[in-house]
Amino acid sequence: VRQTEMMLSDEARTRGVYLAVATHDDAMIDATQRFARLHEIPPDAYEFQLLYGIRRDRQEQLVAQGHRVRIYVPYGTAWYPYFMRRLAERPANLWFFVSNFFRA
């Protein structure tokens, strides 16, 4: 969260930093929104990035709130190694993926 706040700071934005918050974590999304509101940072000064098909309800909610949302789609020959690396980094990702894939 602290790193996100630094990237949204006046100094960072003056230097041309554009923050892309790539997460499905509600706490991180909420913290980013709170910080931006508190410091009057407009929603077009940053964006959220989420994986295709995961948390579609949250994606739609963010768009409805005026946020930029990019949908990340792993593709090509390296999609499977990418997916396996993500699972190896954090095995709980498998349950997160499966439970959210069938959610919306």
Short mmCIF file of N, CA and C in Angstrom, two decimals, residues 32-96:
data_model
loop_
_atom_site.label_atom_id
_atom_site.label_comp_id
_atom_site.label_asym_id
_atom_site.label_seq_id
_atom_site.Cartn_x
_atom_site.Cartn_y
_atom_site.Cartn_z
N THR A 32 -6.22 2.04 -2.44
CA THR A 32 -5.86 2.93 -3.55
C THR A 32 -6.95 3.98 -3.75
N GLN A 33 -8.20 3.54 -3.75
CA GLN A 33 -9.32 4.47 -3.93
C GLN A 33 -9.39 5.48 -2.79
N ARG A 34 -9.21 5.02 -1.56
CA ARG A 34 -9.25 5.93 -0.40
C ARG A 34 -8.15 6.99 -0.50
N PHE A 35 -6.93 6.54 -0.80
CA PHE A 35 -5.81 7.47 -0.91
C PHE A 35 -6.07 8.50 -2.01
N ALA A 36 -6.55 8.03 -3.15
CA ALA A 36 -6.83 8.94 -4.27
C ALA A 36 -7.90 9.96 -3.90
N ARG A 37 -8.96 9.50 -3.25
CA ARG A 37 -10.03 10.43 -2.82
C ARG A 37 -9.50 11.46 -1.83
N LEU A 38 -8.76 10.98 -0.84
CA LEU A 38 -8.23 11.84 0.21
C LEU A 38 -7.33 12.94 -0.36
N HIS A 39 -6.57 12.60 -1.39
CA HIS A 39 -5.63 13.55 -1.98
C HIS A 39 -6.14 14.16 -3.29
N GLU A 40 -7.44 13.97 -3.53
CA GLU A 40 -8.11 14.55 -4.70
C GLU A 40 -7.39 14.21 -6.01
N ILE A 41 -7.01 12.95 -6.14
CA ILE A 41 -6.37 12.46 -7.36
C ILE A 41 -7.46 11.90 -8.25
N PRO A 42 -7.59 12.41 -9.46
CA PRO A 42 -8.68 11.96 -10.34
C PRO A 42 -8.48 10.51 -10.80
N PRO A 43 -9.58 9.81 -11.04
CA PRO A 43 -9.49 8.41 -11.46
C PRO A 43 -8.71 8.20 -12.76
N ASP A 44 -8.58 9.23 -13.59
CA ASP A 44 -7.83 9.03 -14.84
C ASP A 44 -6.32 9.17 -14.64
N ALA A 45 -5.88 9.37 -13.39
CA ALA A 45 -4.45 9.47 -13.09
C ALA A 45 -3.83 8.11 -12.79
N TYR A 46 -4.63 7.07 -12.76
CA TYR A 46 -4.14 5.72 -12.47
C TYR A 46 -5.16 4.73 -13.02
N GLU A 47 -4.82 3.46 -12.99
CA GLU A 47 -5.75 2.44 -13.48
C GLU A 47 -5.60 1.16 -12.67
N PHE A 48 -6.61 0.33 -12.79
CA PHE A 48 -6.57 -1.00 -12.20
C PHE A 48 -6.45 -2.01 -13.33
N GLN A 49 -5.69 -3.07 -13.08
CA GLN A 49 -5.53 -4.13 -14.07
C GLN A 49 -5.93 -5.45 -13.41
N LEU A 50 -6.82 -6.17 -14.08
CA LEU A 50 -7.30 -7.45 -13.55
C LEU A 50 -7.28 -8.50 -14.65
N LEU A 51 -7.13 -9.74 -14.23
CA LEU A 51 -7.11 -10.84 -15.20
C LEU A 51 -8.47 -11.08 -15.81
N TYR A 52 -8.48 -11.41 -17.07
CA TYR A 52 -9.71 -11.72 -17.80
C TYR A 52 -10.46 -12.86 -17.12
N GLY A 53 -11.75 -12.64 -16.90
CA GLY A 53 -12.60 -13.68 -16.35
C GLY A 53 -12.58 -13.81 -14.84
N ILE A 54 -11.72 -13.05 -14.17
CA ILE A 54 -11.63 -13.13 -12.72
C ILE A 54 -12.20 -11.85 -12.13
N ARG A 55 -13.15 -12.01 -11.23
CA ARG A 55 -13.78 -10.88 -10.55
C ARG A 55 -14.43 -9.91 -11.53
N ARG A 56 -15.19 -10.44 -12.46
CA ARG A 56 -15.86 -9.57 -13.44
C ARG A 56 -16.78 -8.57 -12.75
N ASP A 57 -17.38 -8.98 -11.65
CA ASP A 57 -18.24 -8.06 -10.90
C ASP A 57 -17.45 -6.85 -10.41
N ARG A 58 -16.23 -7.10 -9.94
CA ARG A 58 -15.38 -6.02 -9.44
C ARG A 58 -14.92 -5.13 -10.60
N GLN A 59 -14.60 -5.75 -11.74
CA GLN A 59 -14.20 -4.98 -12.91
C GLN A 59 -15.31 -4.01 -13.31
N GLU A 60 -16.53 -4.51 -13.38
CA GLU A 60 -17.67 -3.67 -13.77
C GLU A 60 -17.93 -2.59 -12.74
N GLN A 61 -17.77 -2.93 -11.47
CA GLN A 61 -17.97 -1.94 -10.40
C GLN A 61 -16.97 -0.80 -10.52
N LEU A 62 -15.71 -1.13 -10.76
CA LEU A 62 -14.68 -0.10 -10.89
C LEU A 62 -14.96 0.82 -12.08
N VAL A 63 -15.36 0.23 -13.20
CA VAL A 63 -15.70 1.03 -14.38
C VAL A 63 -16.88 1.95 -14.07
N ALA A 64 -17.90 1.42 -13.40
CA ALA A 64 -19.08 2.21 -13.05
C ALA A 64 -18.71 3.38 -12.13
N GLN A 65 -17.64 3.21 -11.34
CA GLN A 65 -17.18 4.27 -10.45
C GLN A 65 -16.29 5.28 -11.17
N GLY A 66 -16.07 5.07 -12.46
CA GLY A 66 -15.28 6.02 -13.23
C GLY A 66 -13.80 5.70 -13.35
N HIS A 67 -13.40 4.51 -12.91
CA HIS A 67 -11.98 4.13 -12.98
C HIS A 67 -11.64 3.51 -14.32
N ARG A 68 -10.39 3.67 -14.70
CA ARG A 68 -9.89 2.96 -15.87
C ARG A 68 -9.57 1.53 -15.43
N VAL A 69 -9.98 0.59 -16.24
CA VAL A 69 -9.72 -0.82 -15.94
C VAL A 69 -9.19 -1.48 -17.20
N ARG A 70 -8.05 -2.12 -17.07
CA ARG A 70 -7.51 -2.92 -18.18
C ARG A 70 -7.65 -4.38 -17.80
N ILE A 71 -8.00 -5.16 -18.78
CA ILE A 71 -8.16 -6.59 -18.57
C ILE A 71 -6.92 -7.28 -19.14
N TYR A 72 -6.26 -8.02 -18.29
CA TYR A 72 -5.02 -8.70 -18.66
C TYR A 72 -5.35 -10.10 -19.16
N VAL A 73 -4.87 -10.42 -20.36
CA VAL A 73 -5.13 -11.73 -20.97
C VAL A 73 -3.80 -12.39 -21.32
N PRO A 74 -3.34 -13.36 -20.52
CA PRO A 74 -2.14 -14.10 -20.91
C PRO A 74 -2.45 -14.90 -22.18
N TYR A 75 -1.57 -14.84 -23.16
CA TYR A 75 -1.82 -15.56 -24.41
C TYR A 75 -0.48 -15.98 -25.02
N GLY A 76 -0.57 -16.68 -26.11
CA GLY A 76 0.63 -17.11 -26.82
C GLY A 76 1.17 -18.40 -26.25
N THR A 77 2.36 -18.75 -26.67
CA THR A 77 2.95 -20.03 -26.27
C THR A 77 3.38 -20.04 -24.81
N ALA A 78 3.54 -18.87 -24.20
CA ALA A 78 4.05 -18.81 -22.83
C ALA A 78 2.95 -18.71 -21.78
N TRP A 79 1.68 -18.83 -22.16
CA TRP A 79 0.61 -18.65 -21.18
C TRP A 79 0.66 -19.72 -20.09
N TYR A 80 0.93 -20.96 -20.46
CA TYR A 80 0.93 -22.04 -19.48
C TYR A 80 2.09 -21.90 -18.48
N PRO A 81 3.33 -21.67 -18.94
CA PRO A 81 4.41 -21.44 -17.97
C PRO A 81 4.12 -20.26 -17.04
N TYR A 82 3.52 -19.20 -17.60
CA TYR A 82 3.15 -18.04 -16.77
C TYR A 82 2.17 -18.47 -15.68
N PHE A 83 1.15 -19.20 -16.07
CA PHE A 83 0.13 -19.65 -15.13
C PHE A 83 0.75 -20.52 -14.04
N MET A 84 1.63 -21.43 -14.42
CA MET A 84 2.26 -22.32 -13.45
C MET A 84 3.18 -21.55 -12.50
N ARG A 85 3.89 -20.54 -13.00
CA ARG A 85 4.72 -19.71 -12.13
C ARG A 85 3.88 -19.00 -11.09
N ARG A 86 2.74 -18.47 -11.52
CA ARG A 86 1.86 -17.77 -10.60
C ARG A 86 1.33 -18.71 -9.51
N LEU A 87 1.01 -19.93 -9.89
CA LEU A 87 0.55 -20.91 -8.90
C LEU A 87 1.67 -21.28 -7.95
N ALA A 88 2.88 -21.44 -8.47
CA ALA A 88 4.02 -21.81 -7.62
C ALA A 88 4.36 -20.69 -6.64
N GLU A 89 4.20 -19.44 -7.06
CA GLU A 89 4.47 -18.30 -6.19
C GLU A 89 3.57 -18.33 -4.96
N ARG A 90 2.35 -18.73 -5.18
CA ARG A 90 1.37 -18.70 -4.10
C ARG A 90 0.29 -19.74 -4.40
N PRO A 91 0.40 -20.93 -3.80
CA PRO A 91 -0.56 -22.00 -4.10
C PRO A 91 -2.02 -21.62 -3.86
N ALA A 92 -2.26 -20.65 -2.98
CA ALA A 92 -3.64 -20.22 -2.73
C ALA A 92 -4.24 -19.60 -3.99
N ASN A 93 -3.39 -19.21 -4.94
CA ASN A 93 -3.90 -18.66 -6.20
C ASN A 93 -4.78 -19.65 -6.95
N LEU A 94 -4.49 -20.95 -6.81
CA LEU A 94 -5.29 -21.95 -7.51
C LEU A 94 -6.74 -21.88 -7.03
N TRP A 95 -6.94 -21.88 -5.72
CA TRP A 95 -8.30 -21.80 -5.19
C TRP A 95 -8.95 -20.48 -5.59
N PHE A 96 -8.19 -19.39 -5.52
CA PHE A 96 -8.72 -18.09 -5.91
C PHE A 96 -9.17 -18.13 -7.37
#
